[in-house]
mmCIF file of C-alpha atoms in Angstrom:
data_model
loop_
_atom_site.group_PDB
_atom_site.id
_atom_site.type_symbol
_atom_site.label_atom_id
_atom_site.label_comp_id
_atom_site.label_asym_id
_atom_site.label_seq_id
_atom_site.Cartn_x
_atom_site.Cartn_y
_atom_site.Cartn_z
ATOM 1 C CA UNK S 621 19.082 -30.807 12.487
ATOM 2 C CA UNK S 622 19.062 -30.122 16.255
ATOM 3 C CA UNK S 623 16.738 -27.139 15.774
ATOM 4 C CA UNK S 624 14.336 -29.183 13.626
ATOM 5 C CA UNK S 625 14.320 -31.934 16.264
ATOM 6 C CA UNK S 626 13.509 -29.466 19.037
ATOM 7 C CA UNK S 627 10.694 -27.946 16.985
ATOM 8 C CA UNK S 628 9.331 -31.402 16.151
ATOM 9 C CA UNK S 629 9.430 -32.498 19.789
ATOM 10 C CA UNK S 630 7.763 -29.267 20.872
ATOM 11 C CA UNK S 631 5.032 -29.657 18.260
ATOM 12 C CA UNK S 632 4.349 -33.261 19.298
ATOM 13 C CA UNK S 633 4.171 -32.259 22.956
ATOM 14 C CA UNK S 634 1.712 -29.462 22.168
ATOM 15 C CA UNK S 635 -0.443 -31.784 20.063
ATOM 16 C CA UNK S 636 -0.442 -34.416 22.824
ATOM 17 C CA UNK S 637 -1.478 -31.877 25.446
ATOM 18 C CA UNK S 638 -4.260 -30.645 23.166
ATOM 19 C CA UNK S 639 -5.559 -34.184 22.530
ATOM 20 C CA UNK S 640 -5.421 -34.955 26.258
ATOM 21 C CA UNK S 641 -7.722 -31.996 26.911
ATOM 22 C CA UNK S 642 -4.971 -30.037 28.670
ATOM 23 C CA UNK S 643 -6.557 -26.741 27.637
ATOM 24 C CA UNK S 644 -10.313 -27.012 28.007
ATOM 25 C CA UNK S 645 -10.946 -23.351 28.829
ATOM 26 C CA UNK S 646 -9.549 -19.945 27.926
ATOM 27 C CA UNK S 647 -8.158 -19.757 31.459
ATOM 28 C CA UNK S 648 -6.254 -23.028 30.936
ATOM 29 C CA UNK S 649 -4.959 -21.836 27.587
ATOM 30 C CA UNK S 650 -3.851 -18.439 28.868
ATOM 31 C CA UNK S 651 -1.948 -20.095 31.712
ATOM 32 C CA UNK S 652 -0.312 -22.527 29.300
ATOM 33 C CA UNK S 653 0.623 -19.725 26.884
ATOM 34 C CA UNK S 654 2.116 -17.529 29.587
ATOM 35 C CA UNK S 655 4.114 -20.409 31.048
ATOM 36 C CA UNK S 656 5.532 -21.808 27.820
ATOM 37 C CA UNK S 657 5.809 -19.129 25.129
ATOM 38 C CA UNK S 658 9.372 -18.110 26.020
ATOM 39 C CA UNK S 659 10.443 -21.717 25.459
ATOM 40 C CA UNK S 660 9.728 -21.151 21.761
ATOM 41 C CA UNK S 661 11.706 -17.997 20.969
ATOM 42 C CA UNK S 662 14.736 -19.839 19.592
ATOM 43 C CA UNK S 663 13.509 -19.200 16.041
ATOM 44 C CA UNK S 664 10.705 -17.497 14.148
ATOM 45 C CA UNK S 665 9.454 -20.907 13.014
ATOM 46 C CA UNK S 666 9.296 -22.348 16.542
ATOM 47 C CA UNK S 667 7.530 -19.261 17.901
ATOM 48 C CA UNK S 668 4.912 -19.208 15.154
ATOM 49 C CA UNK S 669 4.220 -22.912 15.481
ATOM 50 C CA UNK S 670 3.461 -22.211 19.129
ATOM 51 C CA UNK S 671 1.166 -19.319 18.169
ATOM 52 C CA UNK S 672 -0.672 -21.580 15.713
ATOM 53 C CA UNK S 673 -1.165 -24.151 18.460
ATOM 54 C CA UNK S 674 -2.727 -21.474 20.686
ATOM 55 C CA UNK S 675 -4.856 -20.053 17.867
ATOM 56 C CA UNK S 676 -6.267 -23.466 16.965
ATOM 57 C CA UNK S 677 -7.080 -24.212 20.593
ATOM 58 C CA UNK S 678 -8.848 -20.862 20.986
ATOM 59 C CA UNK S 679 -10.926 -21.725 17.927
ATOM 60 C CA UNK S 680 -11.783 -25.171 19.315
ATOM 61 C CA UNK S 681 -12.893 -23.754 22.663
ATOM 62 C CA UNK S 682 -14.921 -21.036 20.926
ATOM 63 C CA UNK S 683 -16.561 -23.548 18.590
ATOM 64 C CA UNK S 684 -17.570 -25.843 21.467
ATOM 65 C CA UNK S 685 -19.136 -22.881 23.232
ATOM 66 C CA UNK S 686 -21.196 -21.881 20.181
ATOM 67 C CA UNK S 687 -22.233 -25.487 19.485
ATOM 68 C CA UNK S 688 -23.577 -25.693 23.047
ATOM 69 C CA UNK S 689 -25.791 -22.706 22.250
ATOM 70 C CA UNK S 690 -26.682 -23.132 18.555
ATOM 71 C CA UNK S 691 -26.027 -26.770 17.747
ATOM 72 C CA UNK S 692 -23.640 -28.097 15.084
ATOM 73 C CA UNK S 693 -22.249 -25.778 12.393
ATOM 74 C CA UNK S 694 -24.862 -25.456 9.624
ATOM 75 C CA UNK S 695 -22.280 -25.658 6.839
ATOM 76 C CA UNK S 696 -18.598 -25.814 6.028
ATOM 77 C CA UNK S 697 -16.335 -22.925 7.013
ATOM 78 C CA UNK S 698 -12.816 -21.516 7.027
ATOM 79 C CA UNK S 699 -11.157 -19.424 9.715
ATOM 80 C CA UNK S 700 -8.174 -17.452 8.433
ATOM 81 C CA UNK S 701 -5.588 -15.119 9.944
ATOM 82 C CA UNK S 702 -3.863 -12.135 8.328
ATOM 83 C CA UNK S 703 -1.103 -9.668 9.155
ATOM 84 C CA UNK S 704 1.963 -11.129 10.869
ATOM 85 C CA UNK S 705 -0.032 -14.249 11.820
ATOM 86 C CA UNK S 706 -0.998 -14.778 8.195
ATOM 87 C CA UNK S 707 2.645 -14.425 7.159
ATOM 88 C CA UNK S 708 3.829 -16.726 9.983
ATOM 89 C CA UNK S 709 5.902 -13.847 11.361
ATOM 90 C CA UNK S 710 4.385 -13.052 14.761
ATOM 91 C CA UNK S 711 6.438 -11.677 17.632
ATOM 92 C CA UNK S 712 5.936 -12.883 21.212
ATOM 93 C CA UNK S 713 2.966 -10.525 21.513
ATOM 94 C CA UNK S 714 0.812 -10.031 18.426
ATOM 95 C CA UNK S 715 -2.558 -8.405 17.871
ATOM 96 C CA UNK S 716 -5.539 -9.937 16.099
ATOM 97 C CA UNK S 717 -6.217 -9.923 12.342
ATOM 98 C CA UNK S 718 -8.602 -12.652 11.218
ATOM 99 C CA UNK S 719 -11.835 -13.505 9.439
ATOM 100 C CA UNK S 720 -14.396 -16.214 8.709
ATOM 101 C CA UNK S 721 -15.742 -17.685 5.467
ATOM 102 C CA UNK S 722 -18.815 -19.940 5.505
ATOM 103 C CA UNK S 723 -20.329 -21.854 2.604
ATOM 104 C CA UNK S 724 -24.084 -21.265 2.804
ATOM 105 C CA UNK S 725 -25.504 -17.762 2.385
ATOM 106 C CA UNK S 726 -28.553 -18.065 4.641
ATOM 107 C CA UNK S 727 -29.824 -16.593 7.899
ATOM 108 C CA UNK S 728 -29.011 -19.673 9.983
ATOM 109 C CA UNK S 729 -25.374 -19.648 8.873
ATOM 110 C CA UNK S 730 -25.084 -15.905 9.378
ATOM 111 C CA UNK S 731 -26.296 -16.145 12.991
ATOM 112 C CA UNK S 732 -24.036 -19.101 13.808
ATOM 113 C CA UNK S 733 -20.816 -17.734 12.355
ATOM 114 C CA UNK S 734 -21.260 -14.164 13.531
ATOM 115 C CA UNK S 735 -21.681 -15.572 17.043
ATOM 116 C CA UNK S 736 -18.613 -17.751 16.509
ATOM 117 C CA UNK S 737 -16.627 -14.764 15.243
ATOM 118 C CA UNK S 738 -17.422 -12.779 18.380
ATOM 119 C CA UNK S 739 -16.524 -15.724 20.602
ATOM 120 C CA UNK S 740 -13.176 -16.266 18.832
ATOM 121 C CA UNK S 741 -12.280 -12.583 19.153
ATOM 122 C CA UNK S 742 -13.152 -12.498 22.852
ATOM 123 C CA UNK S 743 -11.259 -15.722 23.488
ATOM 124 C CA UNK S 744 -8.114 -14.533 21.716
ATOM 125 C CA UNK S 745 -8.140 -11.308 23.728
ATOM 126 C CA UNK S 746 -8.504 -13.213 26.990
ATOM 127 C CA UNK S 747 -5.647 -15.565 26.128
ATOM 128 C CA UNK S 748 -3.273 -12.703 25.286
ATOM 129 C CA UNK S 749 -3.842 -11.368 21.754
ATOM 130 C CA UNK S 750 -4.830 -7.663 21.822
ATOM 131 C CA UNK S 751 -7.833 -6.518 19.812
ATOM 132 C CA UNK S 752 -7.088 -5.092 16.371
ATOM 133 C CA UNK S 753 -7.412 -1.298 16.529
ATOM 134 C CA UNK S 754 -8.843 -1.328 13.010
ATOM 135 C CA UNK S 755 -11.504 -3.913 13.973
ATOM 136 C CA UNK S 756 -10.248 -6.386 11.373
ATOM 137 C CA UNK S 757 -11.541 -9.417 13.258
ATOM 138 C CA UNK S 758 -14.114 -12.173 12.846
ATOM 139 C CA UNK S 759 -16.401 -10.328 15.273
ATOM 140 C CA UNK S 760 -16.848 -7.629 12.603
ATOM 141 C CA UNK S 761 -19.495 -8.672 10.011
ATOM 142 C CA UNK S 762 -17.256 -7.110 7.331
ATOM 143 C CA UNK S 763 -14.786 -9.936 7.988
ATOM 144 C CA UNK S 764 -17.327 -12.723 8.568
ATOM 145 C CA UNK S 765 -19.220 -13.587 5.382
ATOM 146 C CA UNK S 766 -20.483 -16.369 3.165
ATOM 147 C CA UNK S 767 -18.168 -17.369 0.305
ATOM 148 C CA UNK S 768 -20.627 -15.710 -2.075
ATOM 149 C CA UNK S 769 -20.535 -12.456 -0.103
ATOM 150 C CA UNK S 770 -16.745 -12.633 0.089
ATOM 151 C CA UNK S 771 -16.497 -12.911 -3.690
ATOM 152 C CA UNK S 772 -18.632 -9.797 -3.996
ATOM 153 C CA UNK S 773 -16.531 -8.021 -1.339
ATOM 154 C CA UNK S 774 -13.243 -8.747 -3.118
ATOM 155 C CA UNK S 775 -14.621 -7.423 -6.408
ATOM 156 C CA UNK S 776 -15.990 -4.316 -4.686
ATOM 157 C CA UNK S 777 -12.608 -3.567 -3.132
ATOM 158 C CA UNK S 778 -10.899 -3.892 -6.516
ATOM 159 C CA UNK S 779 -13.359 -1.558 -8.204
ATOM 160 C CA UNK S 780 -13.250 1.056 -5.443
ATOM 161 C CA UNK S 781 -10.956 4.085 -5.612
ATOM 162 C CA UNK S 782 -10.419 4.384 -1.846
ATOM 163 C CA UNK S 783 -7.115 3.876 -0.067
ATOM 164 C CA UNK S 784 -8.902 1.735 2.520
ATOM 165 C CA UNK S 785 -10.220 -0.758 -0.046
ATOM 166 C CA UNK S 786 -6.721 -1.298 -1.448
ATOM 167 C CA UNK S 787 -5.362 -1.726 2.074
ATOM 168 C CA UNK S 788 -7.976 -4.398 2.779
ATOM 169 C CA UNK S 789 -7.101 -6.223 -0.446
ATOM 170 C CA UNK S 790 -3.417 -6.257 0.440
ATOM 171 C CA UNK S 791 -4.222 -7.506 3.925
ATOM 172 C CA UNK S 792 -6.409 -10.254 2.519
ATOM 173 C CA UNK S 793 -3.611 -11.417 0.245
ATOM 174 C CA UNK S 794 -1.720 -12.288 3.442
ATOM 175 C CA UNK S 795 -4.636 -14.471 4.603
ATOM 176 C CA UNK S 796 -3.732 -17.990 5.721
ATOM 177 C CA UNK S 797 -6.347 -20.595 6.607
ATOM 178 C CA UNK S 798 -5.844 -22.020 10.101
ATOM 179 C CA UNK S 799 -9.028 -24.088 10.382
ATOM 180 C CA UNK S 800 -11.351 -25.455 7.712
ATOM 181 C CA UNK S 801 -11.231 -25.506 3.922
ATOM 182 C CA UNK S 802 -7.985 -23.831 2.845
ATOM 183 C CA UNK S 803 -9.136 -23.794 -0.768
ATOM 184 C CA UNK S 804 -11.675 -21.049 0.037
ATOM 185 C CA UNK S 805 -8.895 -18.536 0.691
ATOM 186 C CA UNK S 806 -7.022 -19.589 -2.448
ATOM 187 C CA UNK S 807 -10.130 -19.164 -4.592
ATOM 188 C CA UNK S 808 -10.720 -15.655 -3.266
ATOM 189 C CA UNK S 809 -7.102 -14.642 -3.851
ATOM 190 C CA UNK S 810 -7.441 -16.002 -7.360
ATOM 191 C CA UNK S 811 -10.119 -13.380 -8.053
ATOM 192 C CA UNK S 812 -7.482 -10.688 -7.472
ATOM 193 C CA UNK S 813 -4.965 -12.393 -9.760
ATOM 194 C CA UNK S 814 -7.535 -12.903 -12.522
ATOM 195 C CA UNK S 815 -8.592 -9.271 -12.289
ATOM 196 C CA UNK S 816 -4.982 -8.166 -12.774
ATOM 197 C CA UNK S 817 -4.749 -10.334 -15.921
ATOM 198 C CA UNK S 818 -7.487 -8.153 -17.414
ATOM 199 C CA UNK S 819 -6.443 -4.906 -15.709
ATOM 200 C CA UNK S 820 -2.616 -4.930 -15.391
ATOM 201 C CA UNK S 821 -2.665 -1.268 -14.367
ATOM 202 C CA UNK S 822 -4.261 -2.369 -11.085
ATOM 203 C CA UNK S 823 -0.840 -3.483 -9.869
ATOM 204 C CA UNK S 824 0.197 0.170 -9.985
ATOM 205 C CA UNK S 825 -2.667 1.056 -7.636
ATOM 206 C CA UNK S 826 -1.605 -1.665 -5.237
ATOM 207 C CA UNK S 827 1.954 -0.419 -5.335
ATOM 208 C CA UNK S 828 0.977 3.218 -4.763
ATOM 209 C CA UNK S 829 -0.705 2.167 -1.534
ATOM 210 C CA UNK S 830 2.545 0.797 -0.101
ATOM 211 C CA UNK S 831 5.315 2.991 -1.493
ATOM 212 C CA UNK S 832 5.502 5.593 1.281
ATOM 213 C CA UNK S 833 8.414 4.642 3.511
ATOM 214 C CA UNK S 834 9.178 6.142 6.908
ATOM 215 C CA UNK S 835 12.799 7.243 7.066
ATOM 216 C CA UNK S 836 15.093 5.615 9.599
ATOM 217 C CA UNK S 837 18.400 7.079 8.412
ATOM 218 C CA UNK S 838 19.168 10.805 8.098
ATOM 219 C CA UNK S 839 21.202 12.632 5.455
ATOM 220 C CA UNK S 840 24.337 12.333 7.577
ATOM 221 C CA UNK S 841 23.937 8.589 7.992
ATOM 222 C CA UNK S 842 22.500 8.777 11.504
ATOM 223 C CA UNK S 843 19.521 6.803 12.793
ATOM 224 C CA UNK S 844 16.356 8.881 13.040
ATOM 225 C CA UNK S 845 15.061 7.875 16.464
ATOM 226 C CA UNK S 846 12.089 8.930 18.552
ATOM 227 C CA UNK S 847 13.063 11.866 20.733
ATOM 228 C CA UNK S 848 10.297 11.692 23.339
ATOM 229 C CA UNK S 849 8.016 9.232 25.082
ATOM 230 C CA UNK S 850 8.649 5.678 26.303
ATOM 231 C CA UNK S 851 10.536 4.716 23.144
ATOM 232 C CA UNK S 852 13.009 7.605 23.126
ATOM 233 C CA UNK S 853 16.173 6.608 21.300
ATOM 234 C CA UNK S 854 14.424 3.841 19.338
ATOM 235 C CA UNK S 855 13.422 3.256 15.746
ATOM 236 C CA UNK S 856 10.112 1.669 14.752
ATOM 237 C CA UNK S 857 11.221 -1.654 13.293
ATOM 238 C CA UNK S 858 7.861 -2.511 11.745
ATOM 239 C CA UNK S 859 7.405 0.741 9.812
ATOM 240 C CA UNK S 860 10.992 1.486 8.828
ATOM 241 C CA UNK S 861 12.550 -1.968 8.416
ATOM 242 C CA UNK S 862 9.994 -4.761 7.996
ATOM 243 C CA UNK S 863 7.394 -3.107 5.780
ATOM 244 C CA UNK S 864 9.731 -2.434 2.819
ATOM 245 C CA UNK S 865 10.606 -6.141 2.672
ATOM 246 C CA UNK S 866 7.084 -7.407 3.340
ATOM 247 C CA UNK S 867 5.516 -5.056 0.780
ATOM 248 C CA UNK S 868 8.022 -5.971 -1.936
ATOM 249 C CA UNK S 869 7.384 -9.695 -1.515
ATOM 250 C CA UNK S 870 3.624 -9.270 -1.436
ATOM 251 C CA UNK S 871 3.495 -7.148 -4.599
ATOM 252 C CA UNK S 872 5.745 -9.478 -6.578
ATOM 253 C CA UNK S 873 3.750 -12.476 -5.295
ATOM 254 C CA UNK S 874 0.496 -10.934 -6.493
ATOM 255 C CA UNK S 875 2.108 -10.231 -9.860
ATOM 256 C CA UNK S 876 3.310 -13.825 -10.198
ATOM 257 C CA UNK S 877 0.182 -15.448 -8.642
ATOM 258 C CA UNK S 878 2.068 -16.893 -5.657
ATOM 259 C CA UNK S 879 -0.502 -17.842 -3.000
ATOM 260 C CA UNK S 880 1.842 -18.573 -0.073
ATOM 261 C CA UNK S 881 1.938 -15.922 2.651
ATOM 262 C CA UNK S 882 5.283 -16.202 4.444
ATOM 263 C CA UNK S 883 7.693 -13.529 3.215
ATOM 264 C CA UNK S 884 10.553 -16.036 3.048
ATOM 265 C CA UNK S 885 8.473 -18.719 1.321
ATOM 266 C CA UNK S 886 7.297 -16.137 -1.208
ATOM 267 C CA UNK S 887 10.949 -15.269 -1.800
ATOM 268 C CA UNK S 888 11.862 -18.920 -2.388
ATOM 269 C CA UNK S 889 9.227 -19.083 -5.132
ATOM 270 C CA UNK S 890 10.323 -15.815 -6.727
ATOM 271 C CA UNK S 891 13.941 -16.936 -6.819
ATOM 272 C CA UNK S 892 12.900 -19.655 -9.270
ATOM 273 C CA UNK S 893 12.223 -16.849 -11.764
ATOM 274 C CA UNK S 894 15.570 -15.963 -13.441
ATOM 275 C CA UNK S 895 14.565 -12.296 -13.752
ATOM 276 C CA UNK S 896 14.411 -11.889 -9.955
ATOM 277 C CA UNK S 897 17.253 -13.964 -8.554
ATOM 278 C CA UNK S 898 20.053 -11.414 -8.952
ATOM 279 C CA UNK S 899 17.990 -8.452 -7.710
ATOM 280 C CA UNK S 900 16.854 -10.273 -4.561
ATOM 281 C CA UNK S 901 20.094 -12.058 -3.691
ATOM 282 C CA UNK S 902 20.534 -10.417 -0.239
ATOM 283 C CA UNK S 903 16.838 -10.414 0.676
ATOM 284 C CA UNK S 904 16.675 -13.654 2.661
ATOM 285 C CA UNK S 905 19.684 -12.940 4.873
ATOM 286 C CA UNK S 906 18.458 -9.397 5.567
ATOM 287 C CA UNK S 907 14.934 -10.462 6.500
ATOM 288 C CA UNK S 908 16.145 -13.209 8.827
ATOM 289 C CA UNK S 909 18.367 -10.644 10.541
ATOM 290 C CA UNK S 910 15.382 -8.334 11.026
ATOM 291 C CA UNK S 911 13.495 -11.163 12.723
ATOM 292 C CA UNK S 912 16.470 -11.557 15.072
ATOM 293 C CA UNK S 913 16.631 -7.827 15.851
ATOM 294 C CA UNK S 914 12.930 -7.843 16.727
ATOM 295 C CA UNK S 915 13.561 -10.567 19.309
ATOM 296 C CA UNK S 916 16.419 -8.714 21.016
ATOM 297 C CA UNK S 917 15.799 -8.302 24.761
ATOM 298 C CA UNK S 918 12.424 -10.007 24.387
ATOM 299 C CA UNK S 919 12.365 -10.790 28.095
ATOM 300 C CA UNK S 920 12.137 -7.044 28.821
ATOM 301 C CA UNK S 921 9.229 -6.460 26.425
ATOM 302 C CA UNK S 922 5.817 -6.677 28.051
ATOM 303 C CA UNK S 923 3.452 -4.833 25.706
ATOM 304 C CA UNK S 924 2.444 -5.298 22.061
ATOM 305 C CA UNK S 925 4.120 -2.058 20.903
ATOM 306 C CA UNK S 926 7.398 -2.977 22.630
ATOM 307 C CA UNK S 927 8.185 -5.478 19.880
ATOM 308 C CA UNK S 928 7.886 -2.791 17.195
ATOM 309 C CA UNK S 929 10.727 -0.710 18.608
ATOM 310 C CA UNK S 930 14.475 -1.237 18.799
ATOM 311 C CA UNK S 931 16.628 0.883 21.096
ATOM 312 C CA UNK S 932 19.688 1.850 19.076
ATOM 313 C CA UNK S 933 21.959 2.263 22.100
ATOM 314 C CA UNK S 934 21.687 -1.487 22.732
ATOM 315 C CA UNK S 935 23.411 -2.275 19.426
ATOM 316 C CA UNK S 936 27.118 -2.804 18.911
ATOM 317 C CA UNK S 937 28.893 -0.698 16.259
ATOM 318 C CA UNK S 938 28.851 -3.736 13.954
ATOM 319 C CA UNK S 939 25.113 -4.226 14.472
ATOM 320 C CA UNK S 940 24.410 -0.561 13.770
ATOM 321 C CA UNK S 941 26.347 -0.797 10.535
ATOM 322 C CA UNK S 942 24.533 -3.988 9.564
ATOM 323 C CA UNK S 943 21.095 -2.556 10.347
ATOM 324 C CA UNK S 944 21.781 0.560 8.281
ATOM 325 C CA UNK S 945 22.743 -1.648 5.345
ATOM 326 C CA UNK S 946 19.554 -3.694 5.730
ATOM 327 C CA UNK S 947 17.445 -0.510 5.786
ATOM 328 C CA UNK S 948 19.184 0.834 2.673
ATOM 329 C CA UNK S 949 18.697 -2.515 0.914
ATOM 330 C CA UNK S 950 14.987 -2.349 1.774
ATOM 331 C CA UNK S 951 14.751 1.014 0.036
ATOM 332 C CA UNK S 952 16.626 -0.391 -2.957
ATOM 333 C CA UNK S 953 14.226 -3.352 -3.144
ATOM 334 C CA UNK S 954 11.313 -0.917 -3.134
ATOM 335 C CA UNK S 955 12.820 1.071 -5.994
ATOM 336 C CA UNK S 956 13.399 -2.143 -7.904
ATOM 337 C CA UNK S 957 9.751 -3.212 -7.588
ATOM 338 C CA UNK S 958 8.636 0.245 -8.716
ATOM 339 C CA UNK S 959 10.680 -0.292 -11.845
ATOM 340 C CA UNK S 960 9.320 -3.817 -12.391
ATOM 341 C CA UNK S 961 5.690 -2.765 -12.090
ATOM 342 C CA UNK S 962 5.875 0.604 -13.863
ATOM 343 C CA UNK S 963 8.235 -0.275 -16.690
ATOM 344 C CA UNK S 964 8.344 -4.035 -16.747
ATOM 345 C CA UNK S 965 12.117 -4.058 -16.242
#
């Protein structure tokens, strides 16, 4: 109850400051973010509510800038985020993964929203969100399209044999609308689900894209850590710990047509299916623990990559034992989903 009250008070304060015009420029917003973000690390929910507040304000500033140049938006639109932002699982520092959907497929709309996409991307970078190395951002025309073009893009990805097209589909299934018509994202995800109804073997292709796991534990039960560079003695939490859990929830959610994006919310829906409840009984506790491990020593982490690594020497013997169990459970969950999708068990 206390935690919910703190989150509620924090959200109301942020909304009040936004309505009062507290953050009129990217400079204002960056200053506000830098000054207040560490006040919101008490929980994953509190931190991601803060991120959403910043994201929405970046969008508002960007939109005002483009309206000054082009006039009012020519049609309805949706701005969505993906990756950890889409799943409501961002760390203190998180890179960009986002896109735009606009309703009218004409030249005027294309010019307006491509300009808006570039402005959003620049604004986010200025405020403190690193550019996506894969260029999966609204500034890239591949991720800024009319709803009609998006429908065509989704179908093209499904019919393509490339690893990249499957990766993009999986990323899009983590899309969460932040501004605009949320139904647009749901409709596009529905194309994937409907396709699987007619082509159930497509689930196998989606699974094959995500089944390679990086080892974190050796044959003698030891952690496999980096042995050189700035992260010597650390494991990569994102690759070795988070991805097995995230991938399992996404695949089962696609199979069961669950549109929510948060890993834990997806789990809550899947646990209503009797066939999953026993197999996933330890999932929630494990995933919440991983979120806690990622936040360890957050005050010492200054760069985006810092939050992907965990230095093993900082853990107590009990924590090392617990983390090994969580990693092994992640592998077991992966094997379980392989069985579900390949054999229907």
